[in-house]
Short mmCIF file of C-alpha atoms and ligand atoms in Angstrom, two decimals:
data_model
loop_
_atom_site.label_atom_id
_atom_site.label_comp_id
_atom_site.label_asym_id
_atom_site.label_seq_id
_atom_site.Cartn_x
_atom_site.Cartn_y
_atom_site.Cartn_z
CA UNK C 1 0.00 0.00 0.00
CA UNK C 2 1.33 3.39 -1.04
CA UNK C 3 1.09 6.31 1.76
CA UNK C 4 -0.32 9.76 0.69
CA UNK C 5 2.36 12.34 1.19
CA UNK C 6 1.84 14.24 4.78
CA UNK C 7 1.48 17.58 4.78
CA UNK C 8 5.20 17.87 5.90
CA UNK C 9 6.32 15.44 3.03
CA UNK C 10 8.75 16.49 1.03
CA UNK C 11 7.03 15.94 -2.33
CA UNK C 12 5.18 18.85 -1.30
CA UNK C 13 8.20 20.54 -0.63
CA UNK C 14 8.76 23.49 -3.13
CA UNK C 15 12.28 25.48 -3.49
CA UNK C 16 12.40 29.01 -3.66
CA UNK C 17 14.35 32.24 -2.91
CA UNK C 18 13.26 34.76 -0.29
CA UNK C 19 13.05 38.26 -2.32
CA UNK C 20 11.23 40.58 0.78
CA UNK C 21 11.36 40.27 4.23
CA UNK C 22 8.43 42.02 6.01
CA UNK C 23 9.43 40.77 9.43
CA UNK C 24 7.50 37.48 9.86
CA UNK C 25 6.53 37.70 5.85
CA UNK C 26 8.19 36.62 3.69
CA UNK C 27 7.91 37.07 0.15
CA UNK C 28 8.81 33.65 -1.51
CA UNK C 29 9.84 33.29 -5.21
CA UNK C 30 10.19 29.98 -6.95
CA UNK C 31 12.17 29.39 -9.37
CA UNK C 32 9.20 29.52 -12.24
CA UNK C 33 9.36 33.07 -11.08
CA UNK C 34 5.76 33.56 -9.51
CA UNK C 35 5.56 34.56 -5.47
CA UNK C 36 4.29 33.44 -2.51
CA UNK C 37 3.63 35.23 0.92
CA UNK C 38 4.94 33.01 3.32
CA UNK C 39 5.73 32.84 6.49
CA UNK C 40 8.27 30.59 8.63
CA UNK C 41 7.02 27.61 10.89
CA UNK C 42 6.79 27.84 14.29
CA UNK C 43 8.59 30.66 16.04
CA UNK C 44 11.70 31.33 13.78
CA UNK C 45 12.88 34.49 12.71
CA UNK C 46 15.99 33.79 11.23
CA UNK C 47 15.29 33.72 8.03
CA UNK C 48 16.51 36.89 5.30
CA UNK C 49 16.89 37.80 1.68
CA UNK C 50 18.20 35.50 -0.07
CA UNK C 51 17.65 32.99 1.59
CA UNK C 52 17.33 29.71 -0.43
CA UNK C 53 14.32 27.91 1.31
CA UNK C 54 11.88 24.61 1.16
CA UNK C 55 8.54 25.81 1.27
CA UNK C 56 4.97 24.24 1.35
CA UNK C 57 1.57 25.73 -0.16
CA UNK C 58 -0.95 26.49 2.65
CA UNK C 59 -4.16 28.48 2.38
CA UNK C 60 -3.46 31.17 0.59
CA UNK C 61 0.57 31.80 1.36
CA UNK C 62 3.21 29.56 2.69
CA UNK C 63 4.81 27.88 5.37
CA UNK C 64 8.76 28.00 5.15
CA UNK C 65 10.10 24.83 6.74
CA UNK C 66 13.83 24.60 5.93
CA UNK C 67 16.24 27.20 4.90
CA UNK C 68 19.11 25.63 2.28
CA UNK C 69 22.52 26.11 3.98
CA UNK C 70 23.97 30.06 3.07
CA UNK C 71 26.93 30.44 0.20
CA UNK C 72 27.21 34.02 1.88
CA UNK C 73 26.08 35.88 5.20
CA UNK C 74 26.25 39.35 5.82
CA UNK C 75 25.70 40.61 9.32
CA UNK C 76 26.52 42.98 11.79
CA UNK C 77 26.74 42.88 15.33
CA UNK C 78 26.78 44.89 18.35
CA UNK C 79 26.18 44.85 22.37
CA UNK C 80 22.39 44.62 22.06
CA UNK C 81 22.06 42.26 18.56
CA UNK C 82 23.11 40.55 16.02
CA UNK C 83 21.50 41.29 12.74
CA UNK C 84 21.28 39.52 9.45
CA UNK C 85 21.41 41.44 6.49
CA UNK C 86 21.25 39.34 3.54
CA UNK C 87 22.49 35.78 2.44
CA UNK C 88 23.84 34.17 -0.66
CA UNK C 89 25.20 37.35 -1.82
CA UNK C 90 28.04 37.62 -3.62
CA UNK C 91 28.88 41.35 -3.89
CA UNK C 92 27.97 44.58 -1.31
CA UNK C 93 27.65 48.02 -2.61
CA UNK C 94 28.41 50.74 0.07
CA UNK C 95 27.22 53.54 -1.22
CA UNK C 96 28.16 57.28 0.20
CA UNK C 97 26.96 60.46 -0.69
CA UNK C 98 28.14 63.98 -0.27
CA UNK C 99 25.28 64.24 1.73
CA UNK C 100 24.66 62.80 4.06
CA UNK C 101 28.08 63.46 4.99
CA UNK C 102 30.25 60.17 4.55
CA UNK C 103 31.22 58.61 7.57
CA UNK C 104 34.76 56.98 7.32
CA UNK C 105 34.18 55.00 9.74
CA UNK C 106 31.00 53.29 8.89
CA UNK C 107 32.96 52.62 5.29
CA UNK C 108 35.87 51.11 7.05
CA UNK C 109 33.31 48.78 9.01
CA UNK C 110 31.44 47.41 6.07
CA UNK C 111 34.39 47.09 3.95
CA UNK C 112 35.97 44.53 7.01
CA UNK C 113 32.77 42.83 7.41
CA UNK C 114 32.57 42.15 3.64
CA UNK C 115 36.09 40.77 3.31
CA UNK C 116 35.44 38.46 6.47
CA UNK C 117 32.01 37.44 4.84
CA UNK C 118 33.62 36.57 1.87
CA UNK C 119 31.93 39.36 -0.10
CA UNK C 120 33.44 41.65 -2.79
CA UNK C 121 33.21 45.41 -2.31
CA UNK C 122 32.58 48.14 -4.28
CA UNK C 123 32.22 51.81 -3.21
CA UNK C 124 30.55 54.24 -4.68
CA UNK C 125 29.95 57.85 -3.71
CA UNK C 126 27.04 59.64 -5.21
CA UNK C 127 25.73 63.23 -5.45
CA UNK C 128 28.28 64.84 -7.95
CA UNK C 129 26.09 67.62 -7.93
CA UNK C 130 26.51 68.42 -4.47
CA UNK C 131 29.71 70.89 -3.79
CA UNK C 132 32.28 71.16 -2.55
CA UNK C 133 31.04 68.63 -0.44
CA UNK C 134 31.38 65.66 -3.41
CA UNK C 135 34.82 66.62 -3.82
CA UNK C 136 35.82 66.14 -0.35
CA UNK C 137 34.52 63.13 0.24
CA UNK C 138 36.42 62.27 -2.64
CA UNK C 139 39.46 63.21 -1.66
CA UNK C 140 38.83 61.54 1.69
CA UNK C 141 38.64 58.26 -0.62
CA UNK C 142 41.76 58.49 -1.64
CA UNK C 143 43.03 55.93 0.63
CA UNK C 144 40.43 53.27 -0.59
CA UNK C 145 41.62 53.74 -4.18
CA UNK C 146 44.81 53.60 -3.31
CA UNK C 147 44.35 50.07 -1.88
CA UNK C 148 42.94 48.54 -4.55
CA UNK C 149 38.96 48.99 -3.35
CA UNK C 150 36.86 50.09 -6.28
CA UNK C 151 35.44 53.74 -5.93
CA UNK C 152 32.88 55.21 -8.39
CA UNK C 153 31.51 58.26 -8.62
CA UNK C 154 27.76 58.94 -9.01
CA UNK C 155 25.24 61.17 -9.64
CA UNK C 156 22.07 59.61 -9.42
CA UNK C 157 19.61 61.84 -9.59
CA UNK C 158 21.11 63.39 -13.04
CA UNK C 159 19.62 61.71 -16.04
CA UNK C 160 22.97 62.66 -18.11
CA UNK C 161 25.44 60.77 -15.49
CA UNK C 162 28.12 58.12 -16.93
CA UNK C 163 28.57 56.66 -13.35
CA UNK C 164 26.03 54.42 -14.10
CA UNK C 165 27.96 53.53 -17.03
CA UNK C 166 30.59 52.04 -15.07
CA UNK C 167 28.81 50.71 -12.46
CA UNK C 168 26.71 48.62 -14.08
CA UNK C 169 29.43 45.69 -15.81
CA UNK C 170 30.15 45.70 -12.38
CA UNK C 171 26.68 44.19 -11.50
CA UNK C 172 26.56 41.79 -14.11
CA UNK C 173 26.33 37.90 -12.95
CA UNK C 174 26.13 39.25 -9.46
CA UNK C 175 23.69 39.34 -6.63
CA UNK C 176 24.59 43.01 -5.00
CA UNK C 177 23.46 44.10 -1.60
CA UNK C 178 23.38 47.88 -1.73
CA UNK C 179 23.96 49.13 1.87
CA UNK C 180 24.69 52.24 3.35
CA UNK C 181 23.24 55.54 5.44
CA UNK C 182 19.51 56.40 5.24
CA UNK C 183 19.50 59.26 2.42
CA UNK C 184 22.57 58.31 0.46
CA UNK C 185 20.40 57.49 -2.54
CA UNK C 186 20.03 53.22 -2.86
CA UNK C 187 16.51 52.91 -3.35
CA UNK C 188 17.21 56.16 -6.33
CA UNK C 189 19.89 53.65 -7.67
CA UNK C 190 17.61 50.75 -7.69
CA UNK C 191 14.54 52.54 -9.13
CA UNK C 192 17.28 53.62 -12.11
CA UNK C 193 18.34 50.11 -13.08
CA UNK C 194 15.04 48.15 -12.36
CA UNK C 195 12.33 49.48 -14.22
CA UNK C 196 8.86 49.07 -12.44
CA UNK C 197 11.06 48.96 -8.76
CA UNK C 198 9.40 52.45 -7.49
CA UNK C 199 5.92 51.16 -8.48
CA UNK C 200 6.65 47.65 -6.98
CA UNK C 201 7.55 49.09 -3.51
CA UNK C 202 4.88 51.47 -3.10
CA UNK C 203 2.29 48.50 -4.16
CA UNK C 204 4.17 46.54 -1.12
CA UNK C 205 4.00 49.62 1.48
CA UNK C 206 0.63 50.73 0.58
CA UNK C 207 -0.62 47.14 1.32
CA UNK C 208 1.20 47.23 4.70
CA UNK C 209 -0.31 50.79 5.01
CA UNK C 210 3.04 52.43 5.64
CA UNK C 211 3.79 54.71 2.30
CA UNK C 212 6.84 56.47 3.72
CA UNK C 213 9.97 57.53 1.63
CA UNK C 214 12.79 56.08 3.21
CA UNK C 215 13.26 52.01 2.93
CA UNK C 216 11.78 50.17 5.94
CA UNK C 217 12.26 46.65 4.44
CA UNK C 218 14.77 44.64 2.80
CA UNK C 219 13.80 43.75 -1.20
CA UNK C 220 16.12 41.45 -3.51
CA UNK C 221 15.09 43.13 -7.43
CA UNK C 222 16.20 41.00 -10.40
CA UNK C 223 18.60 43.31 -13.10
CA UNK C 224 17.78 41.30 -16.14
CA UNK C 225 14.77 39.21 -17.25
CA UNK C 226 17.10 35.59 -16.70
CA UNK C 227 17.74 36.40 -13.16
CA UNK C 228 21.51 36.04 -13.37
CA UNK C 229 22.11 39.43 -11.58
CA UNK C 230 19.98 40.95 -8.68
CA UNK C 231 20.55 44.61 -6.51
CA UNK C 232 19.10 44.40 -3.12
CA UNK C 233 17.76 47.59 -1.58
CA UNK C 234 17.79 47.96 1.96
CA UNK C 235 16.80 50.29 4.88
CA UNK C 236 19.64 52.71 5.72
CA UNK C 237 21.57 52.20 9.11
CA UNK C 238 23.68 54.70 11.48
CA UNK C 239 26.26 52.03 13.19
CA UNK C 240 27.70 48.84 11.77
CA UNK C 241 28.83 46.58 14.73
CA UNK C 242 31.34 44.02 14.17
CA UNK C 243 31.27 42.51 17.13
CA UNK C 244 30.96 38.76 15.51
CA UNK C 245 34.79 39.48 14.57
CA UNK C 246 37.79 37.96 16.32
CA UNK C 247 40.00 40.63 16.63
CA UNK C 248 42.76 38.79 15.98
CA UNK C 249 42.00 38.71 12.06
CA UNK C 250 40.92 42.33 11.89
CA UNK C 251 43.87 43.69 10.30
CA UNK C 252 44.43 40.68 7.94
CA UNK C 253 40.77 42.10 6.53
CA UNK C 254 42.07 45.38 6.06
CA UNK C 255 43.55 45.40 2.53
CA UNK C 256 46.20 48.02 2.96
CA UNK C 257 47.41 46.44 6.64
CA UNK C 258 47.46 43.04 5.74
CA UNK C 259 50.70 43.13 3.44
CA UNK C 260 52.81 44.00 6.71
CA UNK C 261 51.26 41.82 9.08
CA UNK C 262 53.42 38.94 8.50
CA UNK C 263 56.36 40.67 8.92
CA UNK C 264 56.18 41.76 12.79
CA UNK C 265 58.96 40.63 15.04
CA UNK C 266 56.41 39.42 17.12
CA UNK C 267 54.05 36.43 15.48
CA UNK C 268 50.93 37.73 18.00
CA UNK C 269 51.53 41.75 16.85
CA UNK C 270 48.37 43.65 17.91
CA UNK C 271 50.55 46.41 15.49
CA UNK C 272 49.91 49.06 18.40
CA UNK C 273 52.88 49.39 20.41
CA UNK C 274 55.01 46.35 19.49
CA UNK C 275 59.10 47.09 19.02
CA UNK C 276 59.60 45.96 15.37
CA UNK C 277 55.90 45.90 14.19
CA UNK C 278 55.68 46.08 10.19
CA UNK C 279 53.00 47.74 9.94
CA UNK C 280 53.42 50.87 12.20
CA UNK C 281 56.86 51.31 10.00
CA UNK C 282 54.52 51.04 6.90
CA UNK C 283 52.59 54.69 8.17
CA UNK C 284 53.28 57.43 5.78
CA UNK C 285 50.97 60.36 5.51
CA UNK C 286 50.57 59.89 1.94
CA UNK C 287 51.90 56.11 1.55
CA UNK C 288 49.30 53.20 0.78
CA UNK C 289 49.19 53.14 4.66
CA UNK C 290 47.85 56.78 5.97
CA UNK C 291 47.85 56.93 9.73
CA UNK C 292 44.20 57.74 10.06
CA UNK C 293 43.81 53.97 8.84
CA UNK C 294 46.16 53.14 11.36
CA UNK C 295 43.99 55.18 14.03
CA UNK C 296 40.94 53.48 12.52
CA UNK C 297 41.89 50.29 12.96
CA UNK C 298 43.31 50.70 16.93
CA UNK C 299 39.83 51.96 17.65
CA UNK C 300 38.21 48.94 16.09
CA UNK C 301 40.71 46.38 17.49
CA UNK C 302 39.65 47.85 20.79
CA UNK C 303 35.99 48.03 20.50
CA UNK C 304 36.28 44.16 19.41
CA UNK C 305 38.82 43.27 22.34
CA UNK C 306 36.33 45.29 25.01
CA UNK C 307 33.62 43.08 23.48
CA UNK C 308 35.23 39.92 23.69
CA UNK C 309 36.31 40.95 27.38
CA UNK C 310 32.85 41.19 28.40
CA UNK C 311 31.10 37.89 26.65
N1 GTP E 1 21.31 66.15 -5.20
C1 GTP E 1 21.19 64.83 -5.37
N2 GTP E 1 20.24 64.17 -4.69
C2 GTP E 1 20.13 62.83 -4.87
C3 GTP E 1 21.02 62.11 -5.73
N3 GTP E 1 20.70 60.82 -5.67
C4 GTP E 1 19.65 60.70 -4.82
N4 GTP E 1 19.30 61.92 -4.35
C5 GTP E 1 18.19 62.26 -3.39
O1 GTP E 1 18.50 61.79 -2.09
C6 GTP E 1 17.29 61.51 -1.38
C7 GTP E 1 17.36 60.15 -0.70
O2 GTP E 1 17.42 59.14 -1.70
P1 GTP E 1 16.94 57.64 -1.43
O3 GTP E 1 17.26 56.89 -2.68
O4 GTP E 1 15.58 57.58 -0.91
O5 GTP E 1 17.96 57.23 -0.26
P2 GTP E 1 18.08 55.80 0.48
O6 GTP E 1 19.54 55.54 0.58
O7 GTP E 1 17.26 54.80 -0.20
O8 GTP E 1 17.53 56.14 1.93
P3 GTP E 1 16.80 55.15 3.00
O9 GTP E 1 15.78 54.35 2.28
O10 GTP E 1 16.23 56.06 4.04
O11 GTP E 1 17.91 54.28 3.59
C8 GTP E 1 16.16 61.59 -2.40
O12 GTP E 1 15.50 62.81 -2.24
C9 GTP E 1 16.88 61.53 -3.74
O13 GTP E 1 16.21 62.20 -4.77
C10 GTP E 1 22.03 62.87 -6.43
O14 GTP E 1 22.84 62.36 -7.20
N5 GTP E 1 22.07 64.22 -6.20
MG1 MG E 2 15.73 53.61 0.43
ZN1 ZN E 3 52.70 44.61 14.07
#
């Protein structure tokens, strides 16, 4: 005698992708392309954009039973949290802007916590338009260029820009998470590249009867009709925690450190006060190892040692 399947069987088990995450819903697409409002079983709330998941038909929605073990996570962490941003990504976009002013700091966070996720970066600063405060950011950059980071110049909201231009091979064959400070410009970006974007989110916040400007919810928006290459919007954010970190490996995630690392008399170098550390010789003001990187990675190494101290 054959058994019908149980409701938990897994020939009822569909595959699919999470493409919105509206705290416990979660929009569900499979891979025929058509989308389902689902939400997890039981009390879990782990589950993000991008997530590749099993996923049963119920009523109307969904139930999500198993999420497919992550190629990529992206999270930050601090004191109170840990928050996931996105999985399976393969690429982050931090995006500046002359205004908001750019925060050095939050770009030197998100650049380590893409390296450690295993994540390329790319930086872009937009609002060209805006002076001189563009061109000081820009010069504030130079440090990033200079170790090897890629840093584009944008200006979104001006129909005749070429930044686009050269962002956009960049996207190809990639899923990109676009992160960075509320105001910067990544839902303009993604409204830009993905036609129909704009109308798609205000059908989404109008049905949760919220309808304000700035991004509230994560959204995963397909860049070509194949789905080989996908921006992510997501809500701006003022700190980036990196408290999941052993501070041991920051500086070997620090492209313009690592080099010198090795080279320390001392095989445990914190490169702070060491006789003989390699990388405090490397400091020039203008070398590809400026002292305010220096400075920004003491303060780091201590926020992550005080953290460790305390768990
Ligand atoms: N002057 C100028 N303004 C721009 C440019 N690009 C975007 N903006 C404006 O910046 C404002 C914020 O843009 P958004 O795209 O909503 O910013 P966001 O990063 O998505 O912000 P959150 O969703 O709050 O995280 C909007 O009023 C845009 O029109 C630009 O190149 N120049
Ligand atoms: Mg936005
Ligand atoms: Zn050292």
């Amino acid at each position: 005698m054959t058994r019908r399947p149980t409701p938990s069987s897994p020939a009822l088990l569909r595959e699919g992708r999470v493409v919105a995450s509206y705290g416990r819903h979660l929009l569900v697409e499979a891979d025929d392309g058509t989308r389902t409002l689902c939400h997890p079983r039981g009390k879990r709330s782990d589950v993000v954009v991008g997530d590749r998941v099993r996923w049963q038909a119920s009523g109307d929605g969904g139930v999500i039973e198993a999420v497919l073990p992550r190629q990529t996570v992206l999270r930050r962490q601090d004191e109170q949290r840990t928050k996931v941003l996105a999985a399976n990504v393969d690429q982050v976009l931090v995006l500046l802007a002359a205004e908001p002013p750019m925060s050095e700091e939050q770009l030197a966070r998100a650049l380590v916590a893409a390296r450690e996720a295993g994540v390329r970066p790319l930086v872009a600063l937009n609002k060209r338009d805006v002076q001189p405060a563009f061109d000081e950011a820009w010069q504030r950059l130079a440090p990033y260029r200079a170790m090897g980071e890629t840093v584009l110049p944008l200006a979104l909201t001006d129909p005749h820009d070429d930044g686009l231009a050269a962002l956009w091979p960049e996207l190809q064959g990639h899923a990109t998470l676009v992160m960075g400070a509320s105001g910067v410009g990544k839902s303009t970006l993604v409204n830009r590249l993905v036609p129909g974007a704009q109308a798609q989110t205000q059908a989404i916040s109008k049905a949760l009867g919220t309808g304000r400007h700035t991004t509230t919810h994560t959204t995963w928006y397909w860049l070509d009709e194949q789905r080989h290459s996908a921006l992510i919007d997501s809500p701006g954010f003022h700190a980036f925690g990196l408290h999941h970190l052993d501070p041991r490996t920051l500086a070997a995630w620090m492209p313009d450190l690592a080099p010198y690392i090795h080279q320390c008399r001392f095989a445990d170098c914190t490169h702070r006060q060491e006789p003989g550390c390699a990388v405090r010789a490397a400091l020039q003001p203008n070398g590809p190892l400026s002292p305010r990187r220096w400075q920004l990675y003491v303060m780091l190494l201590e926020e992550l040692q005080a953290a460790r101290a305390r768990s």
